[in-house]
Coordinates of C-alpha atoms and ligand atoms in Angstrom, one line a residue:
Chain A
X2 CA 33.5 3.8 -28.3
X3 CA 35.2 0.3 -27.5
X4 CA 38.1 -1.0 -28.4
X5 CA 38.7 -4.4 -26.7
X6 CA 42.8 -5.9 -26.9
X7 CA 44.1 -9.6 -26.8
X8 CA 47.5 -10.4 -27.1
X9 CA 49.4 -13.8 -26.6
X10 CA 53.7 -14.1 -26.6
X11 CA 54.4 -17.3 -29.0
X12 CA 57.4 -18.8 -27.0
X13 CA 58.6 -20.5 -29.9
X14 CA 58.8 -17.8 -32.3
X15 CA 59.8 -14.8 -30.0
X16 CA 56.6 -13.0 -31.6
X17 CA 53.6 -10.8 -29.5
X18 CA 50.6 -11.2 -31.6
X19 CA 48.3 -8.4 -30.6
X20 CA 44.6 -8.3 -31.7
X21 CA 42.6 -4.8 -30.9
X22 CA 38.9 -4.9 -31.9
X23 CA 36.6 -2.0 -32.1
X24 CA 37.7 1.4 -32.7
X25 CA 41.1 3.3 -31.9
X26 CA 40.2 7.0 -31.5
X27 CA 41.7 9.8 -29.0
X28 CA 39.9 7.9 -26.1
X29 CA 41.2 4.5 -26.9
X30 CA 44.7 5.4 -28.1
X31 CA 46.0 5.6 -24.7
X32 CA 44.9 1.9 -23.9
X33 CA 46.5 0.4 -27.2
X34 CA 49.6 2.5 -26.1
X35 CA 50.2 1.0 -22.8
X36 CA 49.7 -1.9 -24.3
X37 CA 52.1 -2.1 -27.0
X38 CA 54.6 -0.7 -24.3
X39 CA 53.6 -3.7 -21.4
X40 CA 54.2 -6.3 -23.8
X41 CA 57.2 -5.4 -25.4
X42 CA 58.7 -4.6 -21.7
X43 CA 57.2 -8.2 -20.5
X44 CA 59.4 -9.7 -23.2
X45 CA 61.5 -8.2 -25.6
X46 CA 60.2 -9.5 -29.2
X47 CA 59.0 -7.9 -32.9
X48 CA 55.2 -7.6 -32.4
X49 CA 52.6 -8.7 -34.9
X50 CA 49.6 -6.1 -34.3
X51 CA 46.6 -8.4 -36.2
X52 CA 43.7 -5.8 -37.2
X53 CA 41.3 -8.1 -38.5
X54 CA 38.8 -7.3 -36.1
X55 CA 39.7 -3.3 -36.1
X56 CA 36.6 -1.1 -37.7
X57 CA 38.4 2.1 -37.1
X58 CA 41.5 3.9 -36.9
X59 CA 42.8 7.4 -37.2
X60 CA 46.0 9.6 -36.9
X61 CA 45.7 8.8 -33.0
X62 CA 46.5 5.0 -33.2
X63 CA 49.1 6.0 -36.0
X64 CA 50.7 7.9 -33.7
X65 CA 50.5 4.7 -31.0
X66 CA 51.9 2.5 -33.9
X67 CA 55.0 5.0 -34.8
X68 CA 56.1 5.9 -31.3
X69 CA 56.2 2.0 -30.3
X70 CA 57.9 1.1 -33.9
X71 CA 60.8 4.3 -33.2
X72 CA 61.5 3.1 -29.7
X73 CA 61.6 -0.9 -30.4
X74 CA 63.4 -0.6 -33.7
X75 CA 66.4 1.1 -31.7
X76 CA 66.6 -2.3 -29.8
X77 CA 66.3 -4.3 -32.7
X78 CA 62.9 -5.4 -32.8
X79 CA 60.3 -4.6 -34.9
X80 CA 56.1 -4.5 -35.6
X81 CA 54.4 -5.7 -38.3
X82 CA 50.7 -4.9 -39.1
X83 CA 48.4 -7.4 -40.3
X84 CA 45.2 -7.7 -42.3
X85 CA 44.1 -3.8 -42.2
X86 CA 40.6 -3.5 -43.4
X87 CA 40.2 -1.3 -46.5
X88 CA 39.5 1.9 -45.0
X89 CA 42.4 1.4 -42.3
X90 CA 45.0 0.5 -45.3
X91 CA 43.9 3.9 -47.0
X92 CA 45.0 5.5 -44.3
X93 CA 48.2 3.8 -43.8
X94 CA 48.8 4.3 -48.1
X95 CA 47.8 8.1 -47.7
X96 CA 50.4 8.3 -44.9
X97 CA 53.1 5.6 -46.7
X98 CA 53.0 4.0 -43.3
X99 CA 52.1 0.9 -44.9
X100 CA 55.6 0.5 -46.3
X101 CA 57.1 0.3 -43.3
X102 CA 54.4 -1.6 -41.6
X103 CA 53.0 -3.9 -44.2
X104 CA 56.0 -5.0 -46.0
X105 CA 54.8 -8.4 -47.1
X106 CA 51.9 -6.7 -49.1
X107 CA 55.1 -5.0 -51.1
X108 CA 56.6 -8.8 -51.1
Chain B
X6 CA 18.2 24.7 -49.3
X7 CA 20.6 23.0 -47.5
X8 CA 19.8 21.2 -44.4
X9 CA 21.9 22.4 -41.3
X10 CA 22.5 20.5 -38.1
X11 CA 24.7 21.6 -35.4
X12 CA 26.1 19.6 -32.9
X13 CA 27.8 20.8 -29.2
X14 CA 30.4 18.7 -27.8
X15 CA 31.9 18.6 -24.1
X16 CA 35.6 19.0 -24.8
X17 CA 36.1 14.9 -23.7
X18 CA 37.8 12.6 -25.5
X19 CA 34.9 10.2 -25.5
X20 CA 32.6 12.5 -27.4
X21 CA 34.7 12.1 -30.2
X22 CA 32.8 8.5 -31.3
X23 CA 29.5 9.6 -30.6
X24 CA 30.3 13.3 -33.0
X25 CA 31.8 10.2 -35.6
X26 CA 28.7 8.2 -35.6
X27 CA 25.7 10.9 -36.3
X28 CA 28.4 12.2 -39.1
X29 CA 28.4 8.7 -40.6
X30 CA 24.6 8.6 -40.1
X31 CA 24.3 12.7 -42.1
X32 CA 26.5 11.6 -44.9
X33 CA 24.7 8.1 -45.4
X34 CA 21.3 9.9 -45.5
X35 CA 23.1 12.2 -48.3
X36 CA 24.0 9.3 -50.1
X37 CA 27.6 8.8 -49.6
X38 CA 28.8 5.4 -50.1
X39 CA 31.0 3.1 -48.1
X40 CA 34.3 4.5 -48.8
X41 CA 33.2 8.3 -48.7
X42 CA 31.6 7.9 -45.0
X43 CA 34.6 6.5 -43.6
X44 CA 36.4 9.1 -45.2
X45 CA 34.4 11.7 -43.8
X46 CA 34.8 9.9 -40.1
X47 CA 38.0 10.3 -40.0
X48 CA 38.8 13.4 -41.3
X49 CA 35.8 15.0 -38.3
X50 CA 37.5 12.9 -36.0
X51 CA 41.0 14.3 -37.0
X52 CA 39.7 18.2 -36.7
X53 CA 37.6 17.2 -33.1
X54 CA 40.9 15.8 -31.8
X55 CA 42.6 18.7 -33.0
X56 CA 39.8 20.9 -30.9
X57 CA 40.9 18.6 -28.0
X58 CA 44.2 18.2 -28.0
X59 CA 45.7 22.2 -29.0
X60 CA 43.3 23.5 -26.5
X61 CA 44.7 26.1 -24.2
X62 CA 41.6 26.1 -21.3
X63 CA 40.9 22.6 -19.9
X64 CA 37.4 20.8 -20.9
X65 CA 36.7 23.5 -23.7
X66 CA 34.0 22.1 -25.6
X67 CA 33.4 22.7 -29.3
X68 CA 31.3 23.3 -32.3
X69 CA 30.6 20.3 -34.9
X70 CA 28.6 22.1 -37.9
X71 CA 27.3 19.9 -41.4
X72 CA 25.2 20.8 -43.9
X73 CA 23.7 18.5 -46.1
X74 CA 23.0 19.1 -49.7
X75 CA 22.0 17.0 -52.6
X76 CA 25.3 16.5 -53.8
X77 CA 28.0 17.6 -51.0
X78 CA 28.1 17.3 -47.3
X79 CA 30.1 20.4 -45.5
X80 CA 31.4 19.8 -41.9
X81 CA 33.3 22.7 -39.8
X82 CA 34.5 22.1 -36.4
X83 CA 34.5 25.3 -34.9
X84 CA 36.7 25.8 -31.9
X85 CA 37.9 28.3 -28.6
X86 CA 41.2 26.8 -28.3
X87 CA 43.4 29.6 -28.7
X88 CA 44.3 29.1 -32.3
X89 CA 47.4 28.7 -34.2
X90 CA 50.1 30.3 -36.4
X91 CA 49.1 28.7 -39.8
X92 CA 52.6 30.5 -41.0
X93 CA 54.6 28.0 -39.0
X94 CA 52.4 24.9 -40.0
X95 CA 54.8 22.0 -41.6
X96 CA 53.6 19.2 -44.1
X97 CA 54.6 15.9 -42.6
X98 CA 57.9 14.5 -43.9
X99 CA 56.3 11.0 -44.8
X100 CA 59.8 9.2 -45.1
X101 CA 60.6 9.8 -41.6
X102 CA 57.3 9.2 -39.6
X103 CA 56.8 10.8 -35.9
X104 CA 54.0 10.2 -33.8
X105 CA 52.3 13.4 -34.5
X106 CA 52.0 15.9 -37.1
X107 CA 49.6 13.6 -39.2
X108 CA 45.7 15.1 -38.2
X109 CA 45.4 18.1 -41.5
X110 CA 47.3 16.3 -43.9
X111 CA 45.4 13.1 -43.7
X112 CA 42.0 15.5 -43.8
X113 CA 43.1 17.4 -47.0
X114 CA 44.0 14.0 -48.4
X115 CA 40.3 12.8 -47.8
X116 CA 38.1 15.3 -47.9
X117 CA 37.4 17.6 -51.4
X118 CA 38.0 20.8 -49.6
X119 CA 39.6 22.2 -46.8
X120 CA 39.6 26.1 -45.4
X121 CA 41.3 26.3 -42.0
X122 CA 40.4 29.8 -40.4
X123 CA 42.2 30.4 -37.1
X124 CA 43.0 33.4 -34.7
X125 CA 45.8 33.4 -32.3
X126 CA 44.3 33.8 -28.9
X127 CA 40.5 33.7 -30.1
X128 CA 40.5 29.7 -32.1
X129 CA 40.2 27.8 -35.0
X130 CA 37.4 26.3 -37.6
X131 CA 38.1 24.3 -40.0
X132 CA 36.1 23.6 -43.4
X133 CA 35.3 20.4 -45.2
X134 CA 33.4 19.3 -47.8
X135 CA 32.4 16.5 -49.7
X136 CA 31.2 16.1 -52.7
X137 CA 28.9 12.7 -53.7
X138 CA 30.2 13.1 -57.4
Chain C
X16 CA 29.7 17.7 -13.1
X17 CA 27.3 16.5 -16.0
X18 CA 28.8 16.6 -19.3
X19 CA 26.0 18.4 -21.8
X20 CA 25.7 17.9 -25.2
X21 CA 23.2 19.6 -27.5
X22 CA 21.6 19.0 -31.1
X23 CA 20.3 21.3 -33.0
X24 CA 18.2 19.4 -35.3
X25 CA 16.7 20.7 -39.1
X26 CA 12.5 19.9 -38.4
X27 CA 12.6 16.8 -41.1
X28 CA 11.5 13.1 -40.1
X29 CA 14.8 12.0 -41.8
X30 CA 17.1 13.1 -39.2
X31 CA 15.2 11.7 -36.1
X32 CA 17.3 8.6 -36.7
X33 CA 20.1 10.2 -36.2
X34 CA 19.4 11.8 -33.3
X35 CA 18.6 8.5 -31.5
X36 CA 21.1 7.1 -32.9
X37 CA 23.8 9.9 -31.0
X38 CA 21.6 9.7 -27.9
X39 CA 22.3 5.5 -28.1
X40 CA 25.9 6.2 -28.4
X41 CA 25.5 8.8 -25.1
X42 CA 23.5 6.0 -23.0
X43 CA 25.7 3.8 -24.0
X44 CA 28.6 5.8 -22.5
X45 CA 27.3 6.6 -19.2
X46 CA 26.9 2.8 -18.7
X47 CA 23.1 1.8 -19.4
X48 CA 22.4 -1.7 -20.4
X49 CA 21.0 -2.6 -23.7
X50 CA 17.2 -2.5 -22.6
X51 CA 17.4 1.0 -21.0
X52 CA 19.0 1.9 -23.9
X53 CA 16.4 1.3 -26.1
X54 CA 14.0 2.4 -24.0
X55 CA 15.9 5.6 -24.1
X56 CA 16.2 6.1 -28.0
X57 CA 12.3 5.2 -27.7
X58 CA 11.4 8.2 -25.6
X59 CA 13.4 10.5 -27.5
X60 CA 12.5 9.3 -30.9
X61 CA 8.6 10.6 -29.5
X62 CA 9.5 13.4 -28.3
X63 CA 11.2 14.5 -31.4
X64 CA 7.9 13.3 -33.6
X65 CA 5.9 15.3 -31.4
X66 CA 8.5 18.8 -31.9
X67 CA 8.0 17.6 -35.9
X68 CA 4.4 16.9 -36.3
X69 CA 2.3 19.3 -33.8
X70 CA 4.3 22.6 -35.4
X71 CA 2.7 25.1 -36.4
X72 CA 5.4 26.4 -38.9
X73 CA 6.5 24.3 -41.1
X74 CA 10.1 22.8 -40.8
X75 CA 10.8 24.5 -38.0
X76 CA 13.7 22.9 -36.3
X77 CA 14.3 21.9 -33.0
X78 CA 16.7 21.5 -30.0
X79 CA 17.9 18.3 -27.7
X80 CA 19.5 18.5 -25.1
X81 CA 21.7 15.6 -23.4
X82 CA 22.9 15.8 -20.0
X83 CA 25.1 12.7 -18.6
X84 CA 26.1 12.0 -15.4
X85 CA 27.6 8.9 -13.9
X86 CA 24.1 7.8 -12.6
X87 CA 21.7 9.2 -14.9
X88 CA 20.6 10.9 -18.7
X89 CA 18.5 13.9 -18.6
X90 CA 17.4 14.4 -21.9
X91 CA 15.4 18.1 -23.4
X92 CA 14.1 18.4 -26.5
X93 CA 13.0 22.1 -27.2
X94 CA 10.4 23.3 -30.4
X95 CA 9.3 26.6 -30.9
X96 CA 6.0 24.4 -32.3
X97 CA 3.6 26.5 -30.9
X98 CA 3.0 25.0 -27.3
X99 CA -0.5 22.8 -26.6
X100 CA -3.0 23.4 -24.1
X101 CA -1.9 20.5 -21.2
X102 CA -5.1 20.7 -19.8
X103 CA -6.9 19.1 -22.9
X104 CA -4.4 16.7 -22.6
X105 CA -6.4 12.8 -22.2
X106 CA -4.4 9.7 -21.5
X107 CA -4.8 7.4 -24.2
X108 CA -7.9 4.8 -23.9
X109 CA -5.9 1.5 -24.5
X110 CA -9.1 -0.8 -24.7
X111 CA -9.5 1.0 -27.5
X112 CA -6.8 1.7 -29.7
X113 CA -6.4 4.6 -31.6
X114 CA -4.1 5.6 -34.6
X115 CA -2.8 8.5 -32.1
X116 CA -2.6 9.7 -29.0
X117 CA 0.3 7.6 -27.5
X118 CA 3.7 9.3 -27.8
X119 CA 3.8 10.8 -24.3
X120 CA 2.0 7.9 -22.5
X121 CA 5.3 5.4 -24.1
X122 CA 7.5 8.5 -22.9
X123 CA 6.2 8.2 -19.2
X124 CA 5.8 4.7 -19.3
X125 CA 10.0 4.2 -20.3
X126 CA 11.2 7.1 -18.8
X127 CA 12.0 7.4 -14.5
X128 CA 10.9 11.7 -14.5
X129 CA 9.2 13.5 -17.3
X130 CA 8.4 17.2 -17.2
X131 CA 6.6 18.9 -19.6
X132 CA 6.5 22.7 -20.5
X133 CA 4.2 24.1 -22.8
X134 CA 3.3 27.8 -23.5
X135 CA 0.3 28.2 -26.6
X136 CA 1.8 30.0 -29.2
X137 CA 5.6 29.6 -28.3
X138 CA 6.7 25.9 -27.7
X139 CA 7.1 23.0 -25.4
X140 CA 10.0 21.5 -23.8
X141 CA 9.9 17.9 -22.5
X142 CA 12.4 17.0 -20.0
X143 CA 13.1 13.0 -19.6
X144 CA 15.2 11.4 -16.6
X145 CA 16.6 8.4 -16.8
X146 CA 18.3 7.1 -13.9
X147 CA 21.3 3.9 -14.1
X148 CA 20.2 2.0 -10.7
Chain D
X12 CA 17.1 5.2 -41.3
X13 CA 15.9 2.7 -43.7
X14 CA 13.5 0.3 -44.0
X15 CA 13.0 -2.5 -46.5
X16 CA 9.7 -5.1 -46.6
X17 CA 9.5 -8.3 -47.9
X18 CA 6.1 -9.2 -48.9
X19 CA 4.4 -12.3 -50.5
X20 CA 0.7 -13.6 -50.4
X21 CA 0.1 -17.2 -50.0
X22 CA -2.6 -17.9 -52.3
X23 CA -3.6 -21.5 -50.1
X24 CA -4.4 -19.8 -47.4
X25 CA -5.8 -16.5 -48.3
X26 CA -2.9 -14.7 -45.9
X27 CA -0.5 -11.9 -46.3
X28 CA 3.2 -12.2 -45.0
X29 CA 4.7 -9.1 -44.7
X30 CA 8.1 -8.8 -43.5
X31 CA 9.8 -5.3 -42.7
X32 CA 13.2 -4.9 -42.0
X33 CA 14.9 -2.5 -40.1
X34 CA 13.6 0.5 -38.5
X35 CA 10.0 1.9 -38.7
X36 CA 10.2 5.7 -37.1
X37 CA 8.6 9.3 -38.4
X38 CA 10.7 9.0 -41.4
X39 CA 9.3 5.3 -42.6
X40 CA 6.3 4.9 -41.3
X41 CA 4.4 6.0 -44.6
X42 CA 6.4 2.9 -46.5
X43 CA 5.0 0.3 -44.1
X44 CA 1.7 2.1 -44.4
X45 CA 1.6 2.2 -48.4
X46 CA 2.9 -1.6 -48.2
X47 CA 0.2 -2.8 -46.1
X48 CA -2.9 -1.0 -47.6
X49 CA -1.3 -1.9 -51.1
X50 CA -0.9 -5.3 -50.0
X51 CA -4.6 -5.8 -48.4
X52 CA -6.2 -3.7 -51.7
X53 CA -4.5 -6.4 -54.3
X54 CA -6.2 -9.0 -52.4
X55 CA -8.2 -9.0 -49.5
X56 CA -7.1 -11.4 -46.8
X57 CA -5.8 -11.8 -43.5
X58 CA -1.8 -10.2 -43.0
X59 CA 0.9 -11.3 -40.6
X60 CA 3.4 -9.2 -40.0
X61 CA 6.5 -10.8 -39.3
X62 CA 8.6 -8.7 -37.3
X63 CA 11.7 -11.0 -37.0
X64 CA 13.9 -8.5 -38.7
X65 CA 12.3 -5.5 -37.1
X66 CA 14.9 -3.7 -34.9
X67 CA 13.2 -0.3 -34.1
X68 CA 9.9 0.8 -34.0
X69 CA 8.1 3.8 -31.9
X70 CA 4.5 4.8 -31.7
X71 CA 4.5 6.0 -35.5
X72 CA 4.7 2.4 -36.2
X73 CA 2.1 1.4 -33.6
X74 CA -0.2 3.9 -35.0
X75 CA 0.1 2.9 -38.6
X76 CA -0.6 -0.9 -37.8
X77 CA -4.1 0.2 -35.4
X78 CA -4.9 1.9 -38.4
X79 CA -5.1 -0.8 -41.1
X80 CA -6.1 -3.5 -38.3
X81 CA -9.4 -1.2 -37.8
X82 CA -10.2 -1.0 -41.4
X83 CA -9.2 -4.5 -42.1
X84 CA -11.6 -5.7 -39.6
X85 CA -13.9 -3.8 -40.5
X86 CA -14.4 -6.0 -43.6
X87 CA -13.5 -9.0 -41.2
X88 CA -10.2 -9.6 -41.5
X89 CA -7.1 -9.0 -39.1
X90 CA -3.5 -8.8 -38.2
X91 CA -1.1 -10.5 -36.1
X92 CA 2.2 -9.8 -35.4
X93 CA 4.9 -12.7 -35.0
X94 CA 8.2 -12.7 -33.7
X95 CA 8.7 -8.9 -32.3
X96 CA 12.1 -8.1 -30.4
X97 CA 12.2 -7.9 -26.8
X98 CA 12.5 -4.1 -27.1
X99 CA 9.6 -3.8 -29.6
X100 CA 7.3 -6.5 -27.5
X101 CA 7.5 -4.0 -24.4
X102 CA 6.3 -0.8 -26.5
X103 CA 3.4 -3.8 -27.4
X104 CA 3.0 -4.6 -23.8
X105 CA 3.0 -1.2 -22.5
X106 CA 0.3 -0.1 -24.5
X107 CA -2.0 -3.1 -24.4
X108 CA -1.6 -3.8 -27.7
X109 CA 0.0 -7.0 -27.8
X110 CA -3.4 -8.7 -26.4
X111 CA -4.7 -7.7 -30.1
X112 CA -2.0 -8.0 -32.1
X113 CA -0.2 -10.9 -30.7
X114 CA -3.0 -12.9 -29.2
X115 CA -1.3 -16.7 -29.8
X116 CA 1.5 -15.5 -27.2
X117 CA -1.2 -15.8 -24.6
X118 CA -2.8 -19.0 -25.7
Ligands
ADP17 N1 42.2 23.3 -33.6 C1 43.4 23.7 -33.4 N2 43.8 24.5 -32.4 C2 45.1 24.9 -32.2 N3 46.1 24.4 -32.9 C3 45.9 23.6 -33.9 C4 44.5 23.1 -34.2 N4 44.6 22.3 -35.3 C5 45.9 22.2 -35.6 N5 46.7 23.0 -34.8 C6 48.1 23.1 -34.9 O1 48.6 22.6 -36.1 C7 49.5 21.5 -35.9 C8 49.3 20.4 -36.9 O2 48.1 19.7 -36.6 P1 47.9 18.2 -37.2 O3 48.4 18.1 -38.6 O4 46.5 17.8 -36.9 O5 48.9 17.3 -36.3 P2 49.0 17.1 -34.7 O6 47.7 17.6 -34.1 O7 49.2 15.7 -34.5 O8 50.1 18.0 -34.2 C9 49.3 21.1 -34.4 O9 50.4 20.6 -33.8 C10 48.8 22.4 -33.8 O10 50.0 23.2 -33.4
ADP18 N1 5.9 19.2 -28.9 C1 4.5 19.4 -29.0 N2 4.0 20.6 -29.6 C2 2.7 20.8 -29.7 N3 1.8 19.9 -29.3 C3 2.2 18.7 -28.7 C4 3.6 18.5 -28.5 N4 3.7 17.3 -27.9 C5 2.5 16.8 -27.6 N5 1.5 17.7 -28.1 C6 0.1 17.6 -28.0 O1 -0.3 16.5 -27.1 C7 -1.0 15.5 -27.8 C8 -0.6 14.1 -27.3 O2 0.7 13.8 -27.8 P1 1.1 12.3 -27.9 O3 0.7 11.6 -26.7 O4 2.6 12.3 -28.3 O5 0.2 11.7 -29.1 P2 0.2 12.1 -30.6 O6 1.4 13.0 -30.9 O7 0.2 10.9 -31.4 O8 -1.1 12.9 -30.8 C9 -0.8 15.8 -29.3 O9 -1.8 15.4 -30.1 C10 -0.6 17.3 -29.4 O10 -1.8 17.9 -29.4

């Protein structure tokens, strides 16, 4: 399984956008992991993790998501998930993760 | 008669996609639609990493088991981990989320039904099924 | 160490696609390109025809067997078909085609190493080598 | 597995196009022969098969196509094969057959 990452650091808006494509399972968790945890320590900033192009997901890459969210929320920053396809949202409904992750769909 | 296949997995974490995709291909041959399949994906992929990640002996490989039927698919993952004590099992506390603790309530929540069988020392399987409806 | 994998597979035509479809995924994971790949779920798709539509019993199911390595994919498939006599065997005749007759001729032709065991009245194993380069 | 054909008969020029898509192995190799012997007994005429949207075939495939092209020409009529995959052209190269069945790729 594959999962490819690109990230870029918008300057401007003190924002990481993050883009993994593919799949996050037990053997790609690790790489979305580090990194979540390279950026943020590159330069502090809330993280925008943009999932368009993410086919698959389990409890694995939830547990990425949480651990990152716990540790940058204690410095003030925070991540926000974006544009989870349908079968990735159900998870994060099942698991209420999306209210703390996707709060603009709850806008 | 039910149709069973059995699959035997090297206890690697990059098995786990390859287990995910001839599970997606048995339950779209079943007739399960978009939704169902990546439902069922995830909850196998929950119980492999579950195999995985409790095991007690290094590289232990596992057990994937489905049988197809007209109307239901039933998967077991059937470990030699070293089982569990089901008695001190705790339901996630969704309002405060950790990084683990997720992998059986997120399978119960997908899948029809659900038997976990497990033996301290020995291992675990654990049952689901599907129905098409 | 090789990593091995097996499939035990129900003897219907429907769930040959699945199997190639797992042994894609495999291939794809020990680092073949896209063309070996397919040549790969070629030679296995005919070998699992052959375990399907030379037994004697009917829907008798068969085994396959994936071995990876970091340089090659040795891949088994195991019937209790009934075996053939390899001596009667005749290389197909390919100025003049014939509905039949090709299966292990494409196997040979795609694979690097194939070994056939037969025994009348038991079954056959073929054993297919691929190698990375 | 599945496989779907697309067929049509152009009436001008007497010919069959006969377009399968998706993946012709042990399990759907008696659709493409049904659709081809259907096709020729509605009306007799030359077929192409056009294989564009053809992404797998094995020897079950190969054996269902000698097939019709032998009775077809038989009453003297025949098949050709356009546009195979680069994975489906080697099967056709390895066993000779492309010679018969794609004869315009060696004009
Ligand atoms: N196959 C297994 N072998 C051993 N222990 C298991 C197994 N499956 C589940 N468990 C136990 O049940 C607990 C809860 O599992 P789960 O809900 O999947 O969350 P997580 O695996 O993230 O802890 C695990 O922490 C583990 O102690
Ligand atoms: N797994 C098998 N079990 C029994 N007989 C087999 C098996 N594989 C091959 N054979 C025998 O070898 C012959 C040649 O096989 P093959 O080249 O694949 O062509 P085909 O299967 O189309 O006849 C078969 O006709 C059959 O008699």
């Amino acid at each position: 399984m594959t999962l490819h990452i690109q990230k870029s650091f918008d300057h401007n808006k003190g924002l990481w956008n993050i883009a993994p494509q593919g799949e996050v399972d037990i053997s790609t968790a690790p790489v979305l992991r580090s990194c979540i945890d390279e950026a943020f320590n590159e330069e502090n900033g809330n993280i925008i993790l943009d999932f368009d192009q993410l086919r698959y997901m389990d409890s694995t890459g939830l547990g990425v998501i949480i651990g990152a969210y716990s540790r940058m929320k204690e410095k003030g920053y925070s991540i926000v998930l974006k544009n989870p396809r349908k079968n990735i949202l159900k998870l994060l409904q099942i698991t209420n993760l999306d209210r703390v992750l996707c709060a603009e769909l709850y806008e | 008669m039910a149709d069973l296949l059995k699959l035997s997995v090297p206890g690697k974490p990059e098995y786990v996609g390859m287990v995910r995709m001839a599970i997606s291909c048995l339950a779209n041959s079943v007739g399960f639609d978009i939704e169902a399949i990546e439902d069922i994906k995830v909850a196998v992929s929950e119980a492999c990493t579950n195999a995985l990640c409790h095991s007690k002996n290094r590289a232990g490989g596992y057990e994937v088991y489905c049988e197809m039927s007209d109307d239901k698919i039933v998967v077991s993952v059937v470990d030699q981990s070293g089982g569990y004590d089901k008695n001190s099992y705790k339901e996630p506390c969704l309002d405060q989320p950790k990084e683990g603790g997720l992998g059986i309530y997120i399978i119960k929540a997908l899948m029809d039904e659900v038997d976990i069988f497990t033996e301290i020392g020995i291992g675990t399987r654990i049952k689901m099924v599907k129905y098409t409806k």
